[in-house]
Amino acid sequence: MKTIDYYNQYADEFAQATLHVDMESLYQPFLVELPESTRILDVGCWAGRDTFAFKNKGYQVDAIDYSEELVRRATQLTGVQVKLKSFYEIDEHNFLLLNIIRTNSSWCGLSKYC
């Protein structure tokens, strides 16, 4: 089974396991560094938990994922038109903070957070 097939097959389980996790303590150190008008790119947005949170905080959020099922769930949850794209298809010229990436549920890219 290919990795993408696994994500599509278990999208419901991923959504149930992650949507209600309180991430506020991880969001705040990252968000205090951003101007209010910042556009955030959520790469690998899964079921949309972080996209939903950032949108509700007033940020403009673009989100992508490579799983059709997770894109569908994230779009339903957030109201954001999540794009079916891989990391390699991102147009980096539209994102000032593209070097900020999330790994293992923590924000990296700003050296003081890694």
Short mmCIF file of C-alpha atoms in Angstrom, two decimals:
data_model
loop_
_atom_site.label_atom_id
_atom_site.label_comp_id
_atom_site.label_asym_id
_atom_site.label_seq_id
_atom_site.Cartn_x
_atom_site.Cartn_y
_atom_site.Cartn_z
CA MET A 1 0.00 0.00 0.00
CA LYS A 2 1.32 3.43 -0.93
CA THR A 3 1.53 6.06 1.79
CA ILE A 4 -1.12 8.24 0.13
CA ASP A 5 -3.49 5.26 -0.01
CA TYR A 6 -2.98 4.75 3.72
CA TYR A 7 -3.86 8.40 4.46
CA ASN A 8 -6.95 8.20 2.27
CA GLN A 9 -8.07 4.93 3.86
CA TYR A 10 -7.63 6.14 7.45
CA ALA A 11 -8.68 9.79 7.04
CA ASP A 12 -11.60 9.40 9.46
CA GLU A 13 -9.35 7.97 12.15
CA PHE A 14 -6.80 10.76 11.67
CA ALA A 15 -9.54 13.37 11.93
CA GLN A 16 -11.02 11.86 15.08
CA ALA A 17 -7.60 11.57 16.72
CA THR A 18 -6.47 15.13 16.02
CA LEU A 19 -9.37 17.55 15.71
CA HIS A 20 -9.99 18.02 19.42
CA VAL A 21 -6.38 18.23 20.59
CA ASP A 22 -5.70 21.59 22.28
CA MET A 23 -2.76 23.12 20.42
CA GLU A 24 -2.98 26.64 21.85
CA SER A 25 0.29 26.36 23.80
CA LEU A 26 2.08 25.57 20.54
CA TYR A 27 0.25 28.22 18.50
CA GLN A 28 0.93 31.18 20.78
CA PRO A 29 4.76 31.36 20.58
CA PHE A 30 4.45 31.20 16.80
CA LEU A 31 1.55 33.62 16.39
CA VAL A 32 2.96 36.39 18.60
CA GLU A 33 5.73 36.79 16.03
CA LEU A 34 3.31 37.43 13.16
CA PRO A 35 1.62 40.67 12.12
CA GLU A 36 -2.19 40.47 12.15
CA SER A 37 -2.38 40.59 8.36
CA THR A 38 -0.09 37.60 7.87
CA ARG A 39 -1.10 34.96 5.37
CA ILE A 40 -0.45 31.47 6.74
CA LEU A 41 0.19 28.39 4.62
CA ASP A 42 -0.73 25.12 6.34
CA VAL A 43 1.20 22.42 4.49
CA GLY A 44 -0.03 18.92 5.17
CA CYS A 45 -3.11 20.29 6.88
CA TRP A 46 -4.60 16.84 7.55
CA ALA A 47 -8.23 17.25 8.60
CA GLY A 48 -7.87 21.02 9.04
CA ARG A 49 -7.41 21.49 12.79
CA ASP A 50 -4.72 24.16 12.53
CA THR A 51 -6.27 25.84 9.49
CA PHE A 52 -9.54 26.11 11.42
CA ALA A 53 -7.81 27.59 14.48
CA PHE A 54 -5.81 30.17 12.50
CA LYS A 55 -8.84 31.20 10.44
CA ASN A 56 -10.85 31.70 13.63
CA LYS A 57 -8.05 33.92 14.97
CA GLY A 58 -8.48 36.18 11.95
CA TYR A 59 -5.57 35.08 9.77
CA GLN A 60 -5.90 34.44 6.06
CA VAL A 61 -5.10 30.75 5.70
CA ASP A 62 -4.23 28.72 2.64
CA ALA A 63 -4.03 24.98 3.15
CA ILE A 64 -2.82 22.02 1.15
CA ASP A 65 -2.68 18.29 1.62
CA TYR A 66 -1.88 15.42 -0.71
CA SER A 67 -4.69 13.15 0.49
CA GLU A 68 -8.00 13.56 -1.34
CA GLU A 69 -9.94 12.39 1.71
CA LEU A 70 -8.16 14.73 4.12
CA VAL A 71 -8.60 17.65 1.70
CA ARG A 72 -12.33 16.92 1.61
CA ARG A 73 -12.60 16.77 5.40
CA ALA A 74 -10.48 19.90 5.93
CA THR A 75 -12.54 21.87 3.41
CA GLN A 76 -15.76 20.81 5.14
CA LEU A 77 -14.46 21.73 8.60
CA THR A 78 -12.82 25.04 7.78
CA GLY A 79 -14.75 26.57 4.91
CA VAL A 80 -11.34 27.15 3.29
CA GLN A 81 -10.92 25.69 -0.19
CA VAL A 82 -8.10 23.31 0.72
CA LYS A 83 -6.01 22.43 -2.32
CA LEU A 84 -4.95 18.93 -3.30
CA LYS A 85 -1.22 19.55 -3.73
CA SER A 86 2.10 18.19 -2.68
CA PHE A 87 4.76 20.22 -0.92
CA TYR A 88 6.71 20.27 -4.18
CA GLU A 89 3.94 22.15 -6.00
CA ILE A 90 3.89 25.21 -3.72
CA ASP A 91 4.38 28.63 -5.29
CA GLU A 92 6.81 30.01 -2.73
CA HIS A 93 6.67 33.54 -4.12
CA ASN A 94 3.27 34.05 -2.51
CA PHE A 95 4.35 33.22 1.03
CA LEU A 96 6.64 35.42 3.08
CA LEU A 97 7.09 32.79 5.78
CA LEU A 98 7.30 29.63 3.70
CA ASN A 99 10.40 28.54 5.59
CA ILE A 100 8.30 28.01 8.71
CA ILE A 101 7.33 24.38 8.69
CA ARG A 102 5.65 22.14 11.21
CA THR A 103 7.20 18.86 12.23
CA ASN A 104 6.09 16.55 15.00
CA SER A 105 3.38 18.99 16.14
CA SER A 106 5.82 21.81 16.85
CA TRP A 107 6.63 24.86 14.77
CA CYS A 108 10.09 25.11 13.26
CA GLY A 109 11.74 27.66 11.06
CA LEU A 110 12.07 30.39 13.66
CA SER A 111 15.28 29.31 15.36
CA LYS A 112 14.15 30.10 18.88
CA TYR A 113 11.35 27.51 18.56
CA CYS A 114 13.41 24.57 17.31
#
